Coordinates of C-alpha atoms in Angstrom, one line a residue:
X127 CA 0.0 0.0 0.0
X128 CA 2.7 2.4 0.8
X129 CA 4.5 1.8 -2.5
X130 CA 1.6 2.1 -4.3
X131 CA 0.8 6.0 -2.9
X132 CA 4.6 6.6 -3.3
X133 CA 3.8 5.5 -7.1
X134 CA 0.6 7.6 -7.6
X135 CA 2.4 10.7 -5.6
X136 CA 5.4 10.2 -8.0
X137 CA 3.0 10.1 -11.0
X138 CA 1.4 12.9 -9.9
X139 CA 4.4 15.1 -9.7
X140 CA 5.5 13.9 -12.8
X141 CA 2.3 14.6 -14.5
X142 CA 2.5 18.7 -12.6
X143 CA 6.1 18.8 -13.8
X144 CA 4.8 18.3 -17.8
X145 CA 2.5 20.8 -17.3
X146 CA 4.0 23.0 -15.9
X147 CA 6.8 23.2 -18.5
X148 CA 3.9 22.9 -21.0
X149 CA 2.7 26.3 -20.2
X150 CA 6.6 27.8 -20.2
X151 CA 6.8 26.3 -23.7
X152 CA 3.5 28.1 -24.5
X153 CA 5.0 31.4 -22.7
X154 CA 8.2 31.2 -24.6
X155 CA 6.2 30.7 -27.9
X156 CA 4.3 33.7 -27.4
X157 CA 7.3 36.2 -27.3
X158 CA 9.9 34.2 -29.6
X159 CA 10.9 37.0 -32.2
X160 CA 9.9 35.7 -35.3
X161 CA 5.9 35.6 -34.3
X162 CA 6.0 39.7 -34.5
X163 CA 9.0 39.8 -36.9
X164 CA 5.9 38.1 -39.8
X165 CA 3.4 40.6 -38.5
X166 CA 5.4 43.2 -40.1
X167 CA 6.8 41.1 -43.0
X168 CA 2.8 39.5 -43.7
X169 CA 1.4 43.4 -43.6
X170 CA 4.3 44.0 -46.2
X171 CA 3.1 41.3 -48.5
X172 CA -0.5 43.0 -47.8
X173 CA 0.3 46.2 -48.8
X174 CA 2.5 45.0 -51.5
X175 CA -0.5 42.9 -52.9
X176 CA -3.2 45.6 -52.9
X177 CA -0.7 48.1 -54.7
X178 CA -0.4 45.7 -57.7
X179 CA -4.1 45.1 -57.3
X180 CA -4.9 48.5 -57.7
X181 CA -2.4 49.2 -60.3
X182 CA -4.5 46.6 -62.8
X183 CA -8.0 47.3 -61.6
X184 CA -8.1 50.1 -59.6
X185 CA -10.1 48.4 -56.5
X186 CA -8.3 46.3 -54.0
X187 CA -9.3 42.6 -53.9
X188 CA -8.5 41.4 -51.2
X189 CA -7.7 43.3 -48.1
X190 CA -4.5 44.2 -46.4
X191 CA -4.6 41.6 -43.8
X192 CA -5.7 38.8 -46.4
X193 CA -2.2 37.4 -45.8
X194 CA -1.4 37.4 -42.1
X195 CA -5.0 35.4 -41.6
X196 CA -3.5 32.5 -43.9
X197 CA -0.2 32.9 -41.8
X198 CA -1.3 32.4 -38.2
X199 CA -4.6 30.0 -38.7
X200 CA -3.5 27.7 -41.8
X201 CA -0.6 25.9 -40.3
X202 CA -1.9 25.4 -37.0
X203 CA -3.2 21.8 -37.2
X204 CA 0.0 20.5 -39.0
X205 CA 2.2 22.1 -36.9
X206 CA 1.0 20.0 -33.9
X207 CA 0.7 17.0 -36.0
X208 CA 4.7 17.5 -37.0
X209 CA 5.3 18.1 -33.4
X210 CA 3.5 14.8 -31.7
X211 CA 4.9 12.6 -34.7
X212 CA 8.6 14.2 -33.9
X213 CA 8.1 14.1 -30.1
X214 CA 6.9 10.3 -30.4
X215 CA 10.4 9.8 -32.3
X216 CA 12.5 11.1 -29.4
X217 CA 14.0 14.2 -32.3
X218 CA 15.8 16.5 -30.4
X219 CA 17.5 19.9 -30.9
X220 CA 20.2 22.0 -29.1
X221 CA 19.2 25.3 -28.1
X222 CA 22.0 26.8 -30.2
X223 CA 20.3 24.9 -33.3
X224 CA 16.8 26.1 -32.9
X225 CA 18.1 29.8 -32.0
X226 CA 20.3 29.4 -35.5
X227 CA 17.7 28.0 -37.6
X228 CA 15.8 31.3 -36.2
X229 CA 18.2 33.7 -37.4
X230 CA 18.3 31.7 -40.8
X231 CA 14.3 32.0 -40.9
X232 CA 14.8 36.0 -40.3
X233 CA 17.4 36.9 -42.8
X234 CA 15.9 34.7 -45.7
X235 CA 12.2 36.5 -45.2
X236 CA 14.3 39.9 -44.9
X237 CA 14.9 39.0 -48.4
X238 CA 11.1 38.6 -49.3
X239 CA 11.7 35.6 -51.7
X240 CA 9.1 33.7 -50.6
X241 CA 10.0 30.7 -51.8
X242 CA 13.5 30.4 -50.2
X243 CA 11.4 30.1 -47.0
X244 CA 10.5 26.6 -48.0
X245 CA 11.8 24.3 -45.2
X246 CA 14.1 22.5 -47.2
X247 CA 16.2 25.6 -47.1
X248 CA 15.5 26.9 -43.5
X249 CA 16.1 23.7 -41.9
X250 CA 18.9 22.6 -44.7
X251 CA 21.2 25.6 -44.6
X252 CA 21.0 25.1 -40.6
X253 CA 22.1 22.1 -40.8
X254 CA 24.8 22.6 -43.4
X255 CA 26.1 25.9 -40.8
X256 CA 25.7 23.7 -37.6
X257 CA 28.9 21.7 -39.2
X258 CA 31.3 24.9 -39.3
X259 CA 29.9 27.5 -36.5
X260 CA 31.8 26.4 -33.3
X261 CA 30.2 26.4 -29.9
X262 CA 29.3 29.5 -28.1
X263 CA 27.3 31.4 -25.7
X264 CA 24.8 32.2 -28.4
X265 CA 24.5 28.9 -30.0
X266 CA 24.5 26.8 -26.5
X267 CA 25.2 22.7 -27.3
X268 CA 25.4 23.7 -31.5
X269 CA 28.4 21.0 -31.4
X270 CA 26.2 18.3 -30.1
X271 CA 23.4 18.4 -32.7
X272 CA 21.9 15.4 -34.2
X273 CA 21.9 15.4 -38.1
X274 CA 20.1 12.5 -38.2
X275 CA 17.3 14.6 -36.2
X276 CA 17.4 17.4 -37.8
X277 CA 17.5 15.9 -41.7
X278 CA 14.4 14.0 -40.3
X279 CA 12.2 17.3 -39.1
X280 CA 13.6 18.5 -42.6
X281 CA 11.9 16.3 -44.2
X282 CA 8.4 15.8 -42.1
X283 CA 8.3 19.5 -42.4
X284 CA 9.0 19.1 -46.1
X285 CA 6.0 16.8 -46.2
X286 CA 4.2 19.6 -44.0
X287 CA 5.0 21.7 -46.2
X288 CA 3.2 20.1 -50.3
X289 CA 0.2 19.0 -47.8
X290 CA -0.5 23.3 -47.4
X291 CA 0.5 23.8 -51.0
X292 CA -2.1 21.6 -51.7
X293 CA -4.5 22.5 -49.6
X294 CA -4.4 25.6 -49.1
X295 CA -1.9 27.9 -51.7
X296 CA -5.0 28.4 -54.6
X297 CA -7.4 29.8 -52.0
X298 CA -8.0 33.2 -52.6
X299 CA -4.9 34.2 -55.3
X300 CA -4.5 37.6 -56.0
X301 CA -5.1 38.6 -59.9
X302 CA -3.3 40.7 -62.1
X303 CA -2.7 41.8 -64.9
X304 CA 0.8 41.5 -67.6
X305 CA 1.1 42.7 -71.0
X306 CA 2.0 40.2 -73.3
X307 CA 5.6 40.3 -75.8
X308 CA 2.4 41.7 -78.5
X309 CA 1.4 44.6 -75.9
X310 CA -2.1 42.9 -75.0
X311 CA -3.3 42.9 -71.7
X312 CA -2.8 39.3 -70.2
X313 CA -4.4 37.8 -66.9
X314 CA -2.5 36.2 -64.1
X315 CA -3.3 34.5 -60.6
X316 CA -0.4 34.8 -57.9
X317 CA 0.3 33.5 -54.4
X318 CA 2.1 34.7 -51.6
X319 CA 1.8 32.5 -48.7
X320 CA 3.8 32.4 -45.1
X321 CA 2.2 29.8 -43.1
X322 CA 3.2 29.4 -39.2
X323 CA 3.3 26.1 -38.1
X324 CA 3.6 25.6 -34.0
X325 CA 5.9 23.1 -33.4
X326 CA 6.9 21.5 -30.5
X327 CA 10.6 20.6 -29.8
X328 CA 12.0 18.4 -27.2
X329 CA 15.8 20.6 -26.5
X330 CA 18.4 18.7 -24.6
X331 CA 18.9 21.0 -21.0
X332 CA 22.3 19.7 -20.2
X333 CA 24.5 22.5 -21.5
X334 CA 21.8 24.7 -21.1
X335 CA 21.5 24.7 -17.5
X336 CA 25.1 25.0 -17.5
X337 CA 25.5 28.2 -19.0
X338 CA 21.5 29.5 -18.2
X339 CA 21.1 27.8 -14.8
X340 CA 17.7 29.8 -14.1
X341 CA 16.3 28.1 -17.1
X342 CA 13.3 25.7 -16.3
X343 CA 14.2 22.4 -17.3
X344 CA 12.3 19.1 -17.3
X345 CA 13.5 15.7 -16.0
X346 CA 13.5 13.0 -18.4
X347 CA 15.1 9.2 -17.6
X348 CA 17.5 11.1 -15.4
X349 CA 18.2 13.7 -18.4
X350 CA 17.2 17.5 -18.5
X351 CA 15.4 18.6 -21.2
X352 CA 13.2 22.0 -21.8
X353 CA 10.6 21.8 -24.4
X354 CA 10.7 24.3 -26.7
X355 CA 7.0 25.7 -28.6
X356 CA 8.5 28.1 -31.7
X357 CA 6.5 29.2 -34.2
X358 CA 8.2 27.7 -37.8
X359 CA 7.5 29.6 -40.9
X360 CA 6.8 28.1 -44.3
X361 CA 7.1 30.7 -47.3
X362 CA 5.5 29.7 -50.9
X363 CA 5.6 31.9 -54.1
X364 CA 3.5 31.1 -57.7
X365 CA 2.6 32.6 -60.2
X366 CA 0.1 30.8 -62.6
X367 CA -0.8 32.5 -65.9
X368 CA -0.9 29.1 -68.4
X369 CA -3.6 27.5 -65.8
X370 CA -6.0 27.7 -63.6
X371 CA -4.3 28.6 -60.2
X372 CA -6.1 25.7 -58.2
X373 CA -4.9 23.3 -60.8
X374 CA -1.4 24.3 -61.5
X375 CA -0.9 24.9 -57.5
X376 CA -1.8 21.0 -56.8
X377 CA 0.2 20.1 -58.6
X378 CA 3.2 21.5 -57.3
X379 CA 1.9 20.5 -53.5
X380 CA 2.3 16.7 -55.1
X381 CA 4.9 16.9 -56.4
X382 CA 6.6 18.7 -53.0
X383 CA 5.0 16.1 -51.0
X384 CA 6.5 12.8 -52.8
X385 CA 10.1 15.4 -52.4
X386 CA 9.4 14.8 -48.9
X387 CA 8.9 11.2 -48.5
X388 CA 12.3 11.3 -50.4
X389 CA 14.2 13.2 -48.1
X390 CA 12.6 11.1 -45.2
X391 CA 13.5 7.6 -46.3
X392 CA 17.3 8.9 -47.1
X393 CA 16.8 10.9 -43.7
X394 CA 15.9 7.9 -42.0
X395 CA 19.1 6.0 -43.6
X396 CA 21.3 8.7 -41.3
X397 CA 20.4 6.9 -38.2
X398 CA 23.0 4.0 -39.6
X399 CA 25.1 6.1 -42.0
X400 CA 25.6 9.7 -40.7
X401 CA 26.3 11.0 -44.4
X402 CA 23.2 10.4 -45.8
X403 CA 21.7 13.6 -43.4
X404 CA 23.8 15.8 -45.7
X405 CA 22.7 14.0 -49.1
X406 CA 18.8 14.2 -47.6
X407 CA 18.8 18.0 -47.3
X408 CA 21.0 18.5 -50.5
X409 CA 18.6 16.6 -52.3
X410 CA 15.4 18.8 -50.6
X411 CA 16.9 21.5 -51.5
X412 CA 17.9 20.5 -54.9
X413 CA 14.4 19.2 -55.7
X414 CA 12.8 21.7 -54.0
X415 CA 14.2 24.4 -56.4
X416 CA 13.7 21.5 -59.7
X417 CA 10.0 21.7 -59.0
X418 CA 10.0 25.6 -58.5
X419 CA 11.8 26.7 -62.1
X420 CA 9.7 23.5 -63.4
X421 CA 6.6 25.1 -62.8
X422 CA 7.5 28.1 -64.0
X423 CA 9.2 26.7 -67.5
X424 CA 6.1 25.1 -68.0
X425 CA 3.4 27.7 -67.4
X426 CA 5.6 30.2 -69.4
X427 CA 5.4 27.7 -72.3
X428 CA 1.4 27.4 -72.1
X429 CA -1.3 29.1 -73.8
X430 CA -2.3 32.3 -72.0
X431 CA -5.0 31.2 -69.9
X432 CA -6.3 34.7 -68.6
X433 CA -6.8 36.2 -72.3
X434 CA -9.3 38.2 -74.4
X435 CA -11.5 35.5 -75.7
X436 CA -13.5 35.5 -79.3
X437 CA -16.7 34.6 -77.6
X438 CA -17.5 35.2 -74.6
X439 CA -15.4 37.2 -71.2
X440 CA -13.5 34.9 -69.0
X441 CA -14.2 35.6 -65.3
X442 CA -10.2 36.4 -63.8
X443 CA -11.4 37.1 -60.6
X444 CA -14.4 37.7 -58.0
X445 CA -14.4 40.5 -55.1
X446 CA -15.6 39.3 -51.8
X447 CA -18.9 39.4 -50.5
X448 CA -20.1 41.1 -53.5
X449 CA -23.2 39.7 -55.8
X450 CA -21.0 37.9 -58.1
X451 CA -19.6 35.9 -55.2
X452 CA -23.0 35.3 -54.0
X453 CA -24.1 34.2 -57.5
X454 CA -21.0 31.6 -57.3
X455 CA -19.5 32.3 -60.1
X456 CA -16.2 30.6 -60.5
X457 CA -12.7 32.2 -62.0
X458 CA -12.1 30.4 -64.8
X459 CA -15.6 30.0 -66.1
X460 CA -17.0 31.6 -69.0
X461 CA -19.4 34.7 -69.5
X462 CA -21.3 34.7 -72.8
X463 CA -24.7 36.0 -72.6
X464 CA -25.6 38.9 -70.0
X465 CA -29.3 39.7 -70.0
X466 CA -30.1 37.6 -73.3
X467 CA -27.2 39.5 -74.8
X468 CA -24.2 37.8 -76.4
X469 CA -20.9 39.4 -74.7
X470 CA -17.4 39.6 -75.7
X471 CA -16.1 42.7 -74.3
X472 CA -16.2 44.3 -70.7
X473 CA -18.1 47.6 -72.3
X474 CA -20.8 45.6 -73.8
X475 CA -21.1 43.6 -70.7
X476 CA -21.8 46.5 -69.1
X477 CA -24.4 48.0 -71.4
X478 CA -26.3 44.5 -71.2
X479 CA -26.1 44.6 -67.6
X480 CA -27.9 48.4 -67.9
X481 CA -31.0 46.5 -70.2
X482 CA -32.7 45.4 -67.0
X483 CA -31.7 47.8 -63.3
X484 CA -33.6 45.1 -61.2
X485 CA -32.3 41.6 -62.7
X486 CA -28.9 40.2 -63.6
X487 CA -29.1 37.4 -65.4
X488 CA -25.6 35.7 -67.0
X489 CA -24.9 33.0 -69.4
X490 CA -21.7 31.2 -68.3
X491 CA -19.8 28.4 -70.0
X492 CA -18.2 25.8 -66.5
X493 CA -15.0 24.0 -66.8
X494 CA -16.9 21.2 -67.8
X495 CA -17.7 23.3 -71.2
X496 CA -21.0 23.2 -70.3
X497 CA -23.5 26.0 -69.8
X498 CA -25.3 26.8 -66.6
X499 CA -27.0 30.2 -65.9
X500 CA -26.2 32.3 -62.8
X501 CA -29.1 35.1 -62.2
X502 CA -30.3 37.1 -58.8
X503 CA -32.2 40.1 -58.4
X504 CA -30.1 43.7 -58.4
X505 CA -30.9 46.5 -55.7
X506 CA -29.6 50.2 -55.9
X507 CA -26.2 50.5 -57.1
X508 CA -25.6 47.1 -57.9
X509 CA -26.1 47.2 -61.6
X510 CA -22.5 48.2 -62.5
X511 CA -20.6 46.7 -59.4
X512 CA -21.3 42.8 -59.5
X513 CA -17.5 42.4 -58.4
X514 CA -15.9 40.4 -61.5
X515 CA -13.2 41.1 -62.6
X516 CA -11.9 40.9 -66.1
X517 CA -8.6 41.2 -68.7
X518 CA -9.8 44.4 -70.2
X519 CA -8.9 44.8 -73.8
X520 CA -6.9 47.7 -73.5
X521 CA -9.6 49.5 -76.6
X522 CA -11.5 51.9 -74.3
X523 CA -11.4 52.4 -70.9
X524 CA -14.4 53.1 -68.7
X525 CA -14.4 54.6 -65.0
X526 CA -14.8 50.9 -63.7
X527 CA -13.1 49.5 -66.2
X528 CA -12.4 45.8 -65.5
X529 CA -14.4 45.6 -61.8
X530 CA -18.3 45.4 -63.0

């Protein structure tokens, strides 16, 4: 009996111990330098966004903060998936790692190439600069990182990584418009994205302790560890004008995905043969960059997508909340008849639309090629603001020009 309350007051200050260094990971999370260093860097993107936006239409689409809500919610739930499937396979970091794989996060998003931010560089170059920066004060324990462990979170954050792309990148791309090598106005669908992912490390408090000795630390078999909540940043850049944007974007998230699983089975392989950490994140890297100019040779070398059309307007983008939205009319799809009237340019769609003040209704060809009709009733002001957007054809321009 007395063993058995000795057992049940040991779990019990076990199980206080985990949570209390639960809610110091949570504390340090919340004012670890990179979660206010991509407010201002996501607002930039914002502001940078809306100036282009405004430049080809002269309306924002999107607002300012579009990209800082992708940032901080999208991530969320694979960041804590990342962190249980990394804490269940004992990965652990030195403090001095983590801190230098911060400073490599901040000076690549200093640079605002998006796609740099990809964790097959962050997590890559740290690795490659853990071998040649010695110990110090500011990178506490750098000599005693695991390659193996950090190739590893390369590549589950890798994986982490295509599965957003996927999922997420073609939601709400910003339009804009080119012109083309013959000087005619040409559509094009871009993302931005920074997604933060929360993830949980498990950091080794040995030399820690040593040289922070007020550092909580946590108790493990014997061994001190702290764990460590950071908020990991995941950058992504396209720009789509061969394709629709939701089709050309998952493809890439495949394609980044099986990159992944690549990187993890030779990650895996370090465990036995340390060298094959290095050839994981080379290859990452490598293929990571293959599937980026990939993209981009291949939607250069398509058919304008986004172009002035013989028959019909094609729809390049939709404002939110506005009647066109609430119609659900689709970019990509179609416009041919407004009213009964056969359209082909944005002036005429806008002198069908004036044929009838108190009912819209539009002729539109899907993506199927079939045709389906969109129609609603129109209330003060809505006639010549239905929110679609269009590749004007440069002819005549009207005060709304390519927002209708």
């Amino acid at each position: 009996m007395i063993n058995l309350i000795e057992t049940v007051r040991w779990d019990s200050v076990l199980i206080d111990d985990w949570l209390l260094e639960l809610l110091w990971a949570a504390g340090r999370f919340f004012i670890h330098p990179l979660f206010y260093l991509f407010f201002l860097f996501t607002f930039a993107y914002g502001y940078l966004r809306v100036k282009q936006e405004r430049k080809s239409f002269h309306i924002r689409v999107f607002d300012i903060y579009n990209e800082m809500k992708f940032t901080y919610t999208k991530g969320i739930v694979l960041g804590l998936i990342v962190s249980v499937v990394s804490f269940a396979l004992g990965l652990s970091l030195p403090f001095g790692t983590v801190v230098l794989m911060a400073i490599i996060t901040a000076v690549i998003g200093l640079t605002f190439q998006l796609r740099w931010l990809s964790a097959a560089f962050t997590v890559g170059l740290t690795l490659l600069a853990a071998t040649f920066i010695p110990d110090g004060s500011f990178f506490v324990g750098l000599s005693e990182t695991s390659f193996a462990s950090l190739s590893i979170l390369a590549a589950l954050l890798v994986i982490a990584e295509g599965i957003l792309i996927f999922r997420t990148a073609h939601i709400q791309t910003s339009p804009f418009l080119k012109t083309s090598t013959r000087g005619l106005p040409i559509g094009n669908h871009q993302a931005k994205r920074t997604w933060m992912l929360p993830l949980l490390l498990l950091v080794p408090g040995g030399s820690l302790t040593s040289s922070l000795p007020w550092w909580p630390v946590l108790s493990i078999n014997g061994e001190p560890f702290l764990l460590l909540f950071i908020p990991f940043f995941l950058g992504f850049h396209q720009r789509v004008q061969g394709s629709l944007p939701k089709e050309s974007m998952k493809v890439t998230g495949e394609r980044v995905i099986w990159l992944g699983v690549l990187t993890l089975l030779m990650a895996v392989a370090s465990i036995w043969f340390a060298p094959a950490a290095f050839i994981a994140v080379f290859v990452a890297m490598v293929g990571r960059e293959f599937i980026t100019i990939r993209q981009r040779l291949n939607d250069d070398s398509a058919a304008f997508y986004f172009s002035k059309r013989d028959h019909g307007l094609m729809i390049l983008g939709i404002l939110p909340h506005s009647p066109a939205e609430k119609m659900t009319l689709q970019v990509g799809e179609m416009v041919t008849k407004v009213n009964g009237y056969a359209v082909k340019t944005v002036d005429e769609f806008y002198q069908a639309l004036q044929k009838n003040r108190a009912f819209c209704k539009l002729e539109v060809i899907n993506f199927n090629g079939e045709i389906r009709y969109a129609q609603r009733a129109l209330y003060d002001g809505e006639h010549h603001e239905l929110g679609i957007l269009f590749v004007q054809d440069g002819k005549k321009k009207w005060e709304n020009e390519t927002a209708v």
